[in-house]
Coordinates of C-alpha atoms in Angstrom, one line a residue:
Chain A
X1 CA 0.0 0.0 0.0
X2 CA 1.5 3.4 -0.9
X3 CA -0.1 6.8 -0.3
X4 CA 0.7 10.6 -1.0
X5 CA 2.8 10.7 1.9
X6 CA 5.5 7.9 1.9
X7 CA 8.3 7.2 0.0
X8 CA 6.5 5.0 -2.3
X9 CA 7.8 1.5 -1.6
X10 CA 9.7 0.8 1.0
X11 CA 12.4 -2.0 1.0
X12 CA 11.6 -4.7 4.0
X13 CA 15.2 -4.6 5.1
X14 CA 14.6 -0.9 6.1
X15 CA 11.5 -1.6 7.8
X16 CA 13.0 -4.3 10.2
X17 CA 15.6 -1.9 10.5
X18 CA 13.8 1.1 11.4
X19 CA 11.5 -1.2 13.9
X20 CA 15.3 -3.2 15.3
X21 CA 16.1 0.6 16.1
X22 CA 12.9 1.3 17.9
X23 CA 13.2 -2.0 19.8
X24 CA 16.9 -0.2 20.8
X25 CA 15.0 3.2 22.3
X26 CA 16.4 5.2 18.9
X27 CA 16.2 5.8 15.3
X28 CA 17.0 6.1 12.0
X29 CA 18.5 9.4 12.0
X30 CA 19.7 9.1 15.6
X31 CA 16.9 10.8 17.6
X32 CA 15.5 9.9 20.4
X33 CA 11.0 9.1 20.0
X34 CA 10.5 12.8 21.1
X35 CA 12.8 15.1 19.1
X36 CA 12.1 17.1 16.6
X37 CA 14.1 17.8 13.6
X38 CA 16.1 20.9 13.5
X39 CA 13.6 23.6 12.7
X40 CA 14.5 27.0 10.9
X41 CA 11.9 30.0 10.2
X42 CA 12.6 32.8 7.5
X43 CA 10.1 35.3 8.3
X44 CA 9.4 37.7 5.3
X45 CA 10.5 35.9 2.8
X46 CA 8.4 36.8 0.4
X47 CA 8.3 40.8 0.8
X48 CA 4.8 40.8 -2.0
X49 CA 3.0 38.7 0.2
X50 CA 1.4 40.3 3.8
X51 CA 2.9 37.4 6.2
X52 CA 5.1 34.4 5.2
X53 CA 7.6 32.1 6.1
X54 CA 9.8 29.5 4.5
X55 CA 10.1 26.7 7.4
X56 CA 12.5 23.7 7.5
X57 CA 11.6 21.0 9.2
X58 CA 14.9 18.7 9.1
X59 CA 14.9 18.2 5.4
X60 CA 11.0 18.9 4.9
X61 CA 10.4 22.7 3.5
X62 CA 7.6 24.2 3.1
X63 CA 6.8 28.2 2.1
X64 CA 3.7 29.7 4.0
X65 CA 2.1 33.3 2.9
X66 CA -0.9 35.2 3.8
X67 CA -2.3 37.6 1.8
X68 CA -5.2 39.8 3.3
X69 CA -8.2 41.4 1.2
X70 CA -10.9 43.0 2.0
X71 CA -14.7 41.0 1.4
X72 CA -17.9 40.5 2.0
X73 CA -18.3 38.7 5.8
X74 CA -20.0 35.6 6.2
X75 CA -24.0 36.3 6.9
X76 CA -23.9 34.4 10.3
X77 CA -20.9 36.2 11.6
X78 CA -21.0 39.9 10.2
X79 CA -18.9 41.1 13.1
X80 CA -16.3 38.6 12.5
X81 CA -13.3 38.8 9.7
X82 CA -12.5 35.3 7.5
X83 CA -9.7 33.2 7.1
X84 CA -9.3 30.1 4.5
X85 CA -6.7 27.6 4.2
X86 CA -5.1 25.9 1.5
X87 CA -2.1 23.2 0.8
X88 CA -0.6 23.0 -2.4
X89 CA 1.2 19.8 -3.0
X90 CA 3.3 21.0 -5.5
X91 CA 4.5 18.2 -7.4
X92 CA 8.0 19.5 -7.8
X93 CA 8.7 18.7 -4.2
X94 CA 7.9 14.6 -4.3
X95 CA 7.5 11.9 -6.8
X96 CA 4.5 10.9 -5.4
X97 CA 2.5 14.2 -5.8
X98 CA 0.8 14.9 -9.3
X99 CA -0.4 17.8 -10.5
X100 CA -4.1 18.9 -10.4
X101 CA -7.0 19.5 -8.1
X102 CA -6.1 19.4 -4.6
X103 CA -6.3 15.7 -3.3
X104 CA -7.9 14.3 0.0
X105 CA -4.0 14.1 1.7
X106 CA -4.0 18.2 0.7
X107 CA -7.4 19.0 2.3
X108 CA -7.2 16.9 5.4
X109 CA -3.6 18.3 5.8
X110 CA -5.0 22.1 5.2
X111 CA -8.1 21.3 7.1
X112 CA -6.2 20.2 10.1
X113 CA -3.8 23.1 10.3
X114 CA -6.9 25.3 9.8
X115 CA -8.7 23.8 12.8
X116 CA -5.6 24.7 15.0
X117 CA -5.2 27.9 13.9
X118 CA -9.0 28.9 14.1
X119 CA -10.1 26.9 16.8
X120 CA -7.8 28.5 19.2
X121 CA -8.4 31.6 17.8
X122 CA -5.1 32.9 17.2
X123 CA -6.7 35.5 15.2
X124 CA -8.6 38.0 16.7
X125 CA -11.3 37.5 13.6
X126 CA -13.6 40.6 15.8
X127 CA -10.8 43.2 14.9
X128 CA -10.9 42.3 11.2
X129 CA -14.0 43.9 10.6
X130 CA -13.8 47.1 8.0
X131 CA -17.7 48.1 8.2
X132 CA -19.7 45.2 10.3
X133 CA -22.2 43.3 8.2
X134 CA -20.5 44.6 4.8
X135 CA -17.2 44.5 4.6
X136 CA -14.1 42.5 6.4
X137 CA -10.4 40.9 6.1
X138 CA -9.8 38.0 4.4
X139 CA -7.1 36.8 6.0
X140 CA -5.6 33.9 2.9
X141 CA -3.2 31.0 4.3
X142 CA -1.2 29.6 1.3
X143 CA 1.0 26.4 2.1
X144 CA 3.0 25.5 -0.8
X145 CA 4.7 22.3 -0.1
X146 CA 8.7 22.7 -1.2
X147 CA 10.6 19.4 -0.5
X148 CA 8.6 16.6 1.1
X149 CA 10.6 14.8 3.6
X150 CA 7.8 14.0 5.9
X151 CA 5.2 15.5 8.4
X152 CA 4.1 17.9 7.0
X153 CA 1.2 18.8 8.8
X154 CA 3.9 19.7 12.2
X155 CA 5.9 21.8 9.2
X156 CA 2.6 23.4 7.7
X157 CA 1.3 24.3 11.0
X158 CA 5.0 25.8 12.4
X159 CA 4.8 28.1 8.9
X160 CA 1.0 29.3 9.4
X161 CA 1.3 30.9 12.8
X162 CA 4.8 32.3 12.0
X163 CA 3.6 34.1 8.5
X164 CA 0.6 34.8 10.7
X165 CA 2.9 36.5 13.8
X166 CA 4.2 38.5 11.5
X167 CA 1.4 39.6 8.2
X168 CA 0.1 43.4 8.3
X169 CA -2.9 44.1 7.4
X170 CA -2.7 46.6 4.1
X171 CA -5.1 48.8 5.0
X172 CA -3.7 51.8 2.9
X173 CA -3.5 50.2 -0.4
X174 CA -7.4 49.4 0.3
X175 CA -8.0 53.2 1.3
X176 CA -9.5 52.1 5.0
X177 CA -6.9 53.3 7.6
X178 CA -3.5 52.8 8.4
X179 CA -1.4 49.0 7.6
X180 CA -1.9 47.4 11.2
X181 CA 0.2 44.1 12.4
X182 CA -2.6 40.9 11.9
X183 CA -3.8 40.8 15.4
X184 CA -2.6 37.1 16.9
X185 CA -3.0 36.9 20.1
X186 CA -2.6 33.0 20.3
X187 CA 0.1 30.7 19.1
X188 CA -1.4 27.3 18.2
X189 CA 1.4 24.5 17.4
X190 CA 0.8 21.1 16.0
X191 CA 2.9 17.7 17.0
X192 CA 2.5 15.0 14.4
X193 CA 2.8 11.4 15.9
X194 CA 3.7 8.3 13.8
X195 CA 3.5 4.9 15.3
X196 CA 6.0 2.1 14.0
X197 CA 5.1 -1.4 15.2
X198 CA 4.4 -0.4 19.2
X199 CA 6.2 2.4 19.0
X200 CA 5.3 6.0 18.8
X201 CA 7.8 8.6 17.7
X202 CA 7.1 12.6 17.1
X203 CA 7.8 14.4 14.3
X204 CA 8.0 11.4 11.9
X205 CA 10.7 11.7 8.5
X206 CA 10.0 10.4 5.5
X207 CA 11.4 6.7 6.0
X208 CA 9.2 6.5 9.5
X209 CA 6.2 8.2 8.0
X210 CA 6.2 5.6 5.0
X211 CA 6.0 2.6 7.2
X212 CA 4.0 4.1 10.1
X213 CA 0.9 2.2 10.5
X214 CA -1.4 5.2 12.6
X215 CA -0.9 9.3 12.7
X216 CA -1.8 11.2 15.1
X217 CA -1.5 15.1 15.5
X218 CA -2.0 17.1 18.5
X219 CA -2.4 21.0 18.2
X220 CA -2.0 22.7 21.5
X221 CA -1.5 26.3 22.6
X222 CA 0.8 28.3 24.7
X223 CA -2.3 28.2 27.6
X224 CA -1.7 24.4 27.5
X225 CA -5.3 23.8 25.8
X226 CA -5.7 21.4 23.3
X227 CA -7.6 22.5 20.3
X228 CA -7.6 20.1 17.6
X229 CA -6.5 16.0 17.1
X230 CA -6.7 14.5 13.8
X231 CA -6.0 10.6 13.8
X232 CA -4.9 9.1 10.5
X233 CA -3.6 6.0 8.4
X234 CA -5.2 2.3 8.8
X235 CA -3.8 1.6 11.8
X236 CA -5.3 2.1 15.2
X237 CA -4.2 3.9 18.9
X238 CA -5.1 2.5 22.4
X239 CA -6.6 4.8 24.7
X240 CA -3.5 5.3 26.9
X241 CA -1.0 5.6 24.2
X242 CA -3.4 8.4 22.9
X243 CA -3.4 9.9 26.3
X244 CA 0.6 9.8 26.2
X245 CA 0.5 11.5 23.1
X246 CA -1.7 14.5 24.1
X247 CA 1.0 14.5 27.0
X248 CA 4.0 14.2 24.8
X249 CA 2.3 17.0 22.5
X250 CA 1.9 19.1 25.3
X251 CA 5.7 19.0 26.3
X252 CA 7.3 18.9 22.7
X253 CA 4.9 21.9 21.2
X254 CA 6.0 24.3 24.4
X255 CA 9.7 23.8 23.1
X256 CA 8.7 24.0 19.5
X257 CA 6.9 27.4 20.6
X258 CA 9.5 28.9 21.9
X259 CA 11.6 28.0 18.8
X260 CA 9.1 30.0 16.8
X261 CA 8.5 32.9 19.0
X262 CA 12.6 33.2 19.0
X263 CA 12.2 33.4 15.2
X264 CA 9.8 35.6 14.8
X265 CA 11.0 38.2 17.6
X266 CA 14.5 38.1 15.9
X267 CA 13.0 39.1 12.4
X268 CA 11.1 42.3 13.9
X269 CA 14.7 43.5 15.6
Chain B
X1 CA -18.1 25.2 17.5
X2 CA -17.8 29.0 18.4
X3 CA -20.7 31.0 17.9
X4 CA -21.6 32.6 20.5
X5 CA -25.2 31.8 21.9
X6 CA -27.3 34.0 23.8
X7 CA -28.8 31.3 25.7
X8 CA -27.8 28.7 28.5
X9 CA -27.1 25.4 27.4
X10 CA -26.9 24.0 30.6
X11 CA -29.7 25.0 33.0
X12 CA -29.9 25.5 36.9
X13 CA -30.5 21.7 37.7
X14 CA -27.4 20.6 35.5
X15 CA -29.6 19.4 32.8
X16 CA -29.4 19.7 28.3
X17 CA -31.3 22.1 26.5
X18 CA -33.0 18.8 25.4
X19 CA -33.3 17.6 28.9
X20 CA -30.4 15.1 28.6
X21 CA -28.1 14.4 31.4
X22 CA -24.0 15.2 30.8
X23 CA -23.4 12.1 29.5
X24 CA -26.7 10.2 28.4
X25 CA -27.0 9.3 24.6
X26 CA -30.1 10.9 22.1
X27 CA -32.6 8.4 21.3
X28 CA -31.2 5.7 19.2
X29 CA -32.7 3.0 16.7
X30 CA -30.9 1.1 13.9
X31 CA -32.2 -1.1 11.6
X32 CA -30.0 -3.7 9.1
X33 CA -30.7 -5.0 5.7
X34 CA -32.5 -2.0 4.1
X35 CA -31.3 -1.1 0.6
X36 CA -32.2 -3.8 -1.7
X37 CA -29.4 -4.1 -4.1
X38 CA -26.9 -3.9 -1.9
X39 CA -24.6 -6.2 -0.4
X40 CA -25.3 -5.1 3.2
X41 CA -26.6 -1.8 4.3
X42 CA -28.1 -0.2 7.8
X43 CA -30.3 2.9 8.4
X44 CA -29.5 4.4 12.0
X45 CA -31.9 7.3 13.3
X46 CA -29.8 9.1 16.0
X47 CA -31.5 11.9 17.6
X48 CA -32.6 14.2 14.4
X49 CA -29.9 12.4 12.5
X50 CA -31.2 10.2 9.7
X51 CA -28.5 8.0 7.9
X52 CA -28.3 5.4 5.1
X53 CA -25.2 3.3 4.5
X54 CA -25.1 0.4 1.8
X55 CA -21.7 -1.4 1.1
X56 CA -21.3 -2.7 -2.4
X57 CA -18.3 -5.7 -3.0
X58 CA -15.5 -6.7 -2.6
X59 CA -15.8 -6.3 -5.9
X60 CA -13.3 -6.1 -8.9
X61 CA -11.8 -2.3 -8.3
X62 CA -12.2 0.5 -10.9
X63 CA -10.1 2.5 -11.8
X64 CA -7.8 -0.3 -12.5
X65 CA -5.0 2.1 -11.0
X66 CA -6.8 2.0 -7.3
X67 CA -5.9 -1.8 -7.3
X68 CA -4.0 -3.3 -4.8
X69 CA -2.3 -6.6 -5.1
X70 CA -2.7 -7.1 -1.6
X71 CA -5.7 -6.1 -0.2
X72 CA -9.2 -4.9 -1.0
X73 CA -9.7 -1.2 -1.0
X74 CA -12.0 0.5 1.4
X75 CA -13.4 3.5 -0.4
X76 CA -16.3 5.1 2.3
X77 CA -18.0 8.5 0.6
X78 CA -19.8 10.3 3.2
X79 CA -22.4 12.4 1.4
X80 CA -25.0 15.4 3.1
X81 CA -28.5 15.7 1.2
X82 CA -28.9 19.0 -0.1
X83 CA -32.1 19.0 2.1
X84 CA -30.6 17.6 5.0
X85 CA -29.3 21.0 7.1
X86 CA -31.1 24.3 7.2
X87 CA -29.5 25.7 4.1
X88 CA -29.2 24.0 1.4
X89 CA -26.2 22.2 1.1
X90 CA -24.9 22.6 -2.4
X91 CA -25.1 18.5 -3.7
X92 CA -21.4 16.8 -4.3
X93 CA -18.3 16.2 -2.3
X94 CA -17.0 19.9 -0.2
X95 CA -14.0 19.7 1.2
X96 CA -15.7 19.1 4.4
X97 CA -16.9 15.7 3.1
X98 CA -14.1 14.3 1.1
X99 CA -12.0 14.7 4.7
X100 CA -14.2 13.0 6.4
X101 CA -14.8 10.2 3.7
X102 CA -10.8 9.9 3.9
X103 CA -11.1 9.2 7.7
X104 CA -13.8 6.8 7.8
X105 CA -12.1 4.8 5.4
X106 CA -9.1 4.8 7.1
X107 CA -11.0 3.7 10.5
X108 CA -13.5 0.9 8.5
X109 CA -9.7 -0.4 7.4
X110 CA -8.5 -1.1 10.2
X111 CA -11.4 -3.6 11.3
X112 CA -11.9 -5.1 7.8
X113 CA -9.5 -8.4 7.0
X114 CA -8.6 -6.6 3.6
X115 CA -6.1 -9.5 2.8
X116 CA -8.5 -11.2 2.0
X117 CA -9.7 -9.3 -0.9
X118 CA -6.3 -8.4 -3.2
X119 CA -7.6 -6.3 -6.3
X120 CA -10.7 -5.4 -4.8
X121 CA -13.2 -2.6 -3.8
X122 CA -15.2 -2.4 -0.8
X123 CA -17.5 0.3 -1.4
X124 CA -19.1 1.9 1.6
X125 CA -21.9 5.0 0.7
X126 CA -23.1 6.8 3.5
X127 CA -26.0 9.0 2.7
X128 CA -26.8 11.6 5.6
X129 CA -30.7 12.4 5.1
X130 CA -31.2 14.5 7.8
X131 CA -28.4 16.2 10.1
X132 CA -28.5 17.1 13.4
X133 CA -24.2 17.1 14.7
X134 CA -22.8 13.9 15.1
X135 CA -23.2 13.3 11.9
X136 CA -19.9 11.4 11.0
X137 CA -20.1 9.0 14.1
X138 CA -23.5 7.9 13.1
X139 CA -22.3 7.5 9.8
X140 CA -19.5 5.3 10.9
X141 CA -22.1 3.4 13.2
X142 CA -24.4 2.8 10.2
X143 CA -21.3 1.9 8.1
X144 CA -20.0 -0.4 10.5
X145 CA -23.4 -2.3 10.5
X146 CA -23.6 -2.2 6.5
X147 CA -19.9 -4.2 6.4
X148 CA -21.7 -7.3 9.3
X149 CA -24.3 -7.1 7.1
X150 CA -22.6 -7.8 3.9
X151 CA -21.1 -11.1 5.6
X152 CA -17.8 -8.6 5.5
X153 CA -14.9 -10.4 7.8
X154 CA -14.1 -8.1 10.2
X155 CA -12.6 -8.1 13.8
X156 CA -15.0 -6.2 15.4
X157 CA -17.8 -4.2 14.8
X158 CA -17.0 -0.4 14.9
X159 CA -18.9 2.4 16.7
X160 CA -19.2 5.9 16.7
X161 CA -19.6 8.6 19.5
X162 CA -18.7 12.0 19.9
X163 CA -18.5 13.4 23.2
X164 CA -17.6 17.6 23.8
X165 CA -17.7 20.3 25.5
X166 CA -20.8 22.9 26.1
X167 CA -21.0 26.0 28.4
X168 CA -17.9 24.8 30.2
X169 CA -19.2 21.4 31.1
X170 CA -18.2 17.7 29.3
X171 CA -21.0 16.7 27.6
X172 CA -21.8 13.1 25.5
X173 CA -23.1 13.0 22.2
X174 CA -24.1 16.8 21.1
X175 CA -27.0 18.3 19.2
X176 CA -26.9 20.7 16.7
X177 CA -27.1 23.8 19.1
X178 CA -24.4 22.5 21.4
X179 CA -22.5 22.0 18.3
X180 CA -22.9 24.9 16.8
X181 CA -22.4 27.2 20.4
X182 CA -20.4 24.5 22.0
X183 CA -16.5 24.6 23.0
X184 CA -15.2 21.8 21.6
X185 CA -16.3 18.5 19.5
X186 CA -14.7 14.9 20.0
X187 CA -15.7 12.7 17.6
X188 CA -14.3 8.9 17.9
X189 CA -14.8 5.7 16.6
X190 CA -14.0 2.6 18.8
X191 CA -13.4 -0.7 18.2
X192 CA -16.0 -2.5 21.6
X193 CA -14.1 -5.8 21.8
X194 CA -10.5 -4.6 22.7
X195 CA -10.9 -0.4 22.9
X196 CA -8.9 0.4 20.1
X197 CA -9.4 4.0 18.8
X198 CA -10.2 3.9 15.6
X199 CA -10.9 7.2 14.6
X200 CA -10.1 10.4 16.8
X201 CA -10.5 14.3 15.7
X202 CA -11.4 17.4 17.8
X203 CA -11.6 20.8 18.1
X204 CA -12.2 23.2 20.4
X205 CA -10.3 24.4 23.7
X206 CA -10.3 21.8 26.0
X207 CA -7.9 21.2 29.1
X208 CA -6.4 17.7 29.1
X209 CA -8.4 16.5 31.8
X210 CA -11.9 17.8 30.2
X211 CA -10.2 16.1 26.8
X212 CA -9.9 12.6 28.7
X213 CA -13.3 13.1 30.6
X214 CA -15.1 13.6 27.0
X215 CA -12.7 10.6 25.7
X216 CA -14.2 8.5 28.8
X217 CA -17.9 9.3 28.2
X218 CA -17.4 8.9 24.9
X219 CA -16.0 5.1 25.2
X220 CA -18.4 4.4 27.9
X221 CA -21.1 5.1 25.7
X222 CA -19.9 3.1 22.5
X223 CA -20.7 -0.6 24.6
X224 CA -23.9 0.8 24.7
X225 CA -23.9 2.0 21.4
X226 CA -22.6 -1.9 20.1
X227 CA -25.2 -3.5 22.0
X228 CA -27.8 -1.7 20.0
X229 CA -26.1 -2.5 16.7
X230 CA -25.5 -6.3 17.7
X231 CA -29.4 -6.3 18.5
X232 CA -30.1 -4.7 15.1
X233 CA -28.2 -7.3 13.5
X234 CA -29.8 -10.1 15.3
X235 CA -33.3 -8.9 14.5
X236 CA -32.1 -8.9 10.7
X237 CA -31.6 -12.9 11.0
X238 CA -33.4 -14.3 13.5
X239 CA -36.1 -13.7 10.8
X240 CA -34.4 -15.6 8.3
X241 CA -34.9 -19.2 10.2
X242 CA -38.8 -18.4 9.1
X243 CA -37.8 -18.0 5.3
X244 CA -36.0 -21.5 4.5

């Protein structure tokens, strides 16, 4: 079985290989089950766009902009700006992503990030509003997938809140007020789980994510609330290892956090 | 989630706006064996949900490009009527749907011996009629029946529950206006025999101990749940001694 986000196949001497190390407490590329991959932000890296940020996740890159509109709210929520997401799996980045219409892999991974980002509000949507009822900010999250070298959704996530931290609003090209910062007030950060035979590892590369048998990602926020899950693959979770994992997520996202916040506070200097 | 309400959901005494305690279930029925044509199918009227599934195969797979040589393919669509919510839902797949037709696959998967079945599709249509939250748990629950009924080996018979948060209190199995003004959703399939979770998404803001209290209800409820599917099942063939 091969999906969108593996390898393709994967030779069976790797597999016993990769599950030999786990039996050993380590893996692949020498890291212990909760470490993450090196990360590194670029804030601003695309000056045309209002926020963005080209993130690497170990060897998985992915470029992240915002660009902000103005537009019509939605009738429920006049008083409320909008934001959508979208992933492009650009097939440049991995043999096993085509061009064309965005697939399932690219909504559910857009989707998810989405839920993190707007369920723990990290945008204060109430101060997007131009004229309530008529006319608001669009706030528009672009993921454009570079080099796919695993977990994306951790990489996708990390690159959303820090193109988010650090978009303006461009109020003056629009004619309504002065450019203002993109008010986040919340910084939501996912932690993507693989497990490998009974093993469960964070931040999975792409070796690990191709043989993984469950995913599971955990977004939480710097309050220590949890505000989205998203279980994947064929494979299934007990109910304590997915209690260890909202625990592990917990832990590993405050150090990712600060990683980001580090970032983005040495860009604005 | 997060629309703000301008009513209580949670009155004085503790109690639902539908008069339901924290963690008892909507009224529940299920019935097996009710499409015709297909191989196995079940209807399950859950609260104001109303929900078709029908499984068709293993069959040969088409596109010949979806085959694999080593196991059937579980394809689940989760479909919404146009009539089915208060505003018309503009008919075929949203990106909504084709997420959540992705993860019910993924969960019916790991329950069905796809082995058995290289080259093949199992086709699994869930048609919600009528929704009223909880839509993709019922859905699962219906599904889940559809597979037993299609004489589908599986190793265990999947359920659905949702379990969230409303008005600051951990509640099981919300309605539409706790979904809609509620804190946070929950929704999980489990797997009755050994507790395996089978599918797992939320969202919201929830502490870790109001996560695991809405994870508890929720799993407490599914042997409930299963004994109302196995009794659906069993009202299916007990009849059939009668027909031979």
């Amino acid at each position: 079985m091969t999906t969108k986000f593996s390898e393709g196949v994967v030779a069976e001497s790797k597999r016993t290989y990769i599950n030999k190390l786990a039996q050993q407490g380590t893996r692949i590329d020498g890291r212990g089950f909760d470490d993450v991959r090196p990360i590194k932000i670029t804030t601003g890296y695309i000056p045309r766009a209002e926020g963005s940020a080209l993130v690497e996740l170990g060897e998985t890159k992915v470029l992240v902009g915002i660009k902000i509109e103005p537009g019509e709210p939605f009738p429920d929520t006049p008083d409320m700006g909008i934001m959508t997401t979208n992933v492009e799996l650009v097939p440049l980045s991995s043999p096993t992503f085509e061009p064309g219409p965005p697939t399932e892999e690219a909504i559910e991974l857009a989707r998810v990030v989405d839920r993190g980002i707007r369920e723990s509000h990290a945008i204060n949507m109430e101060k997007l509003v131009i004229e309530e009822g008529e006319k608001v900010w669009v706030v528009f999250i672009d993921m454009h997938i570079l080099n796919y070298s695993g977990n994306l959704f951790d990489a996708c996530g990390i690159g959303a809140i820090a193109a988010l931290a650090t978009a303006k609003v461009p109020a003056e090209r629009h004619g309504v007020g002065e450019d203002f910062p993109l008010p986040v007030e919340h910084y939501p950060v996912p932690i993507t789980f693989a497990k490998i035979g009974e093993w469960i590892v964070a931040d999975p590369n792409l070796d690990e994510e191709s043989i993984a048998s469950a995913r599971l990602t955990v977004t939480t926020n710097e309050e220590g609330m949890i505000n989205a899950m998203q279980k994947g693959l064929f494979g299934t979770f007990t109910y304590d290892e997915v209690k260890k994992v909202i625990n592990r997520s917990l832990d590993i996202g405050k150090k990712v956090r600060e990683i980001i916040l580090g970032d983005i506070n040495g860009e604005e200097n | 989630m997060g629309m703000k309400a301008d009513f209580k959901l949670i009155d004085d005494n503790g109690l639902r706006i539908d008069g339901r305690l924290p963690n008892q279930l909507r009224p529940l029925r299920m019935e097996v064996g009710v499409v015709q044509r297909a191989n196995g199918s079940a209807f399950v009227e859950w609260g104001g949900n109303k929900i078709i599934a029908a499984v068709y195969g293993p069959r040969e797979a088409y596109p010949k490009h979806i085959q694999d040589p080593n196991r059937a393919v579980i394809r689940a669509r989760y479909n919404m009527a146009a009539f089915s919510v208060d505003e018309r839902k503009r008919p075929g797949p949203d990106r909504r749907s084709v997420e959540l037709s992705k993860v019910i696959s993924e969960a019916l998967t790991s329950v069905v011996f796809v082995e058995r079945f290289p080259r093949t599709s199992i086709d699994v249509y869930i048609e919600v009629l009528q929704a009223d939250a909880g839509t993709r748990v019922a859905g699962i629950t219906a599904a889940s029946l559809a597979l037993a009924d299609a004489g589908i080996p599986m190793r265990d018979i999947i359920v659905g529950c949702a379990a969230g948060k409303v008005d600051g209190v951990v509640v099981l199995d919300l309605n539409k206006e706790e979904d809609n003004y509620g804190e946070a959703d929950v929704p999980m399939a489990i797997l009755p025999r050994t507790g395996e979770i089978a599918l797992l998404q939320m969202d919201g803001n929830m502490t870790y101990e109001e996560l695991t209290n809405a994870m508890d209800m929720a799993i407490d409820a599914a042997k409930e749940i299963h004994e109302l599917q196995v009794k659906a099942l069993k009202e299916k063939y007990r009849g059939d001694e009668h027909d031979y």
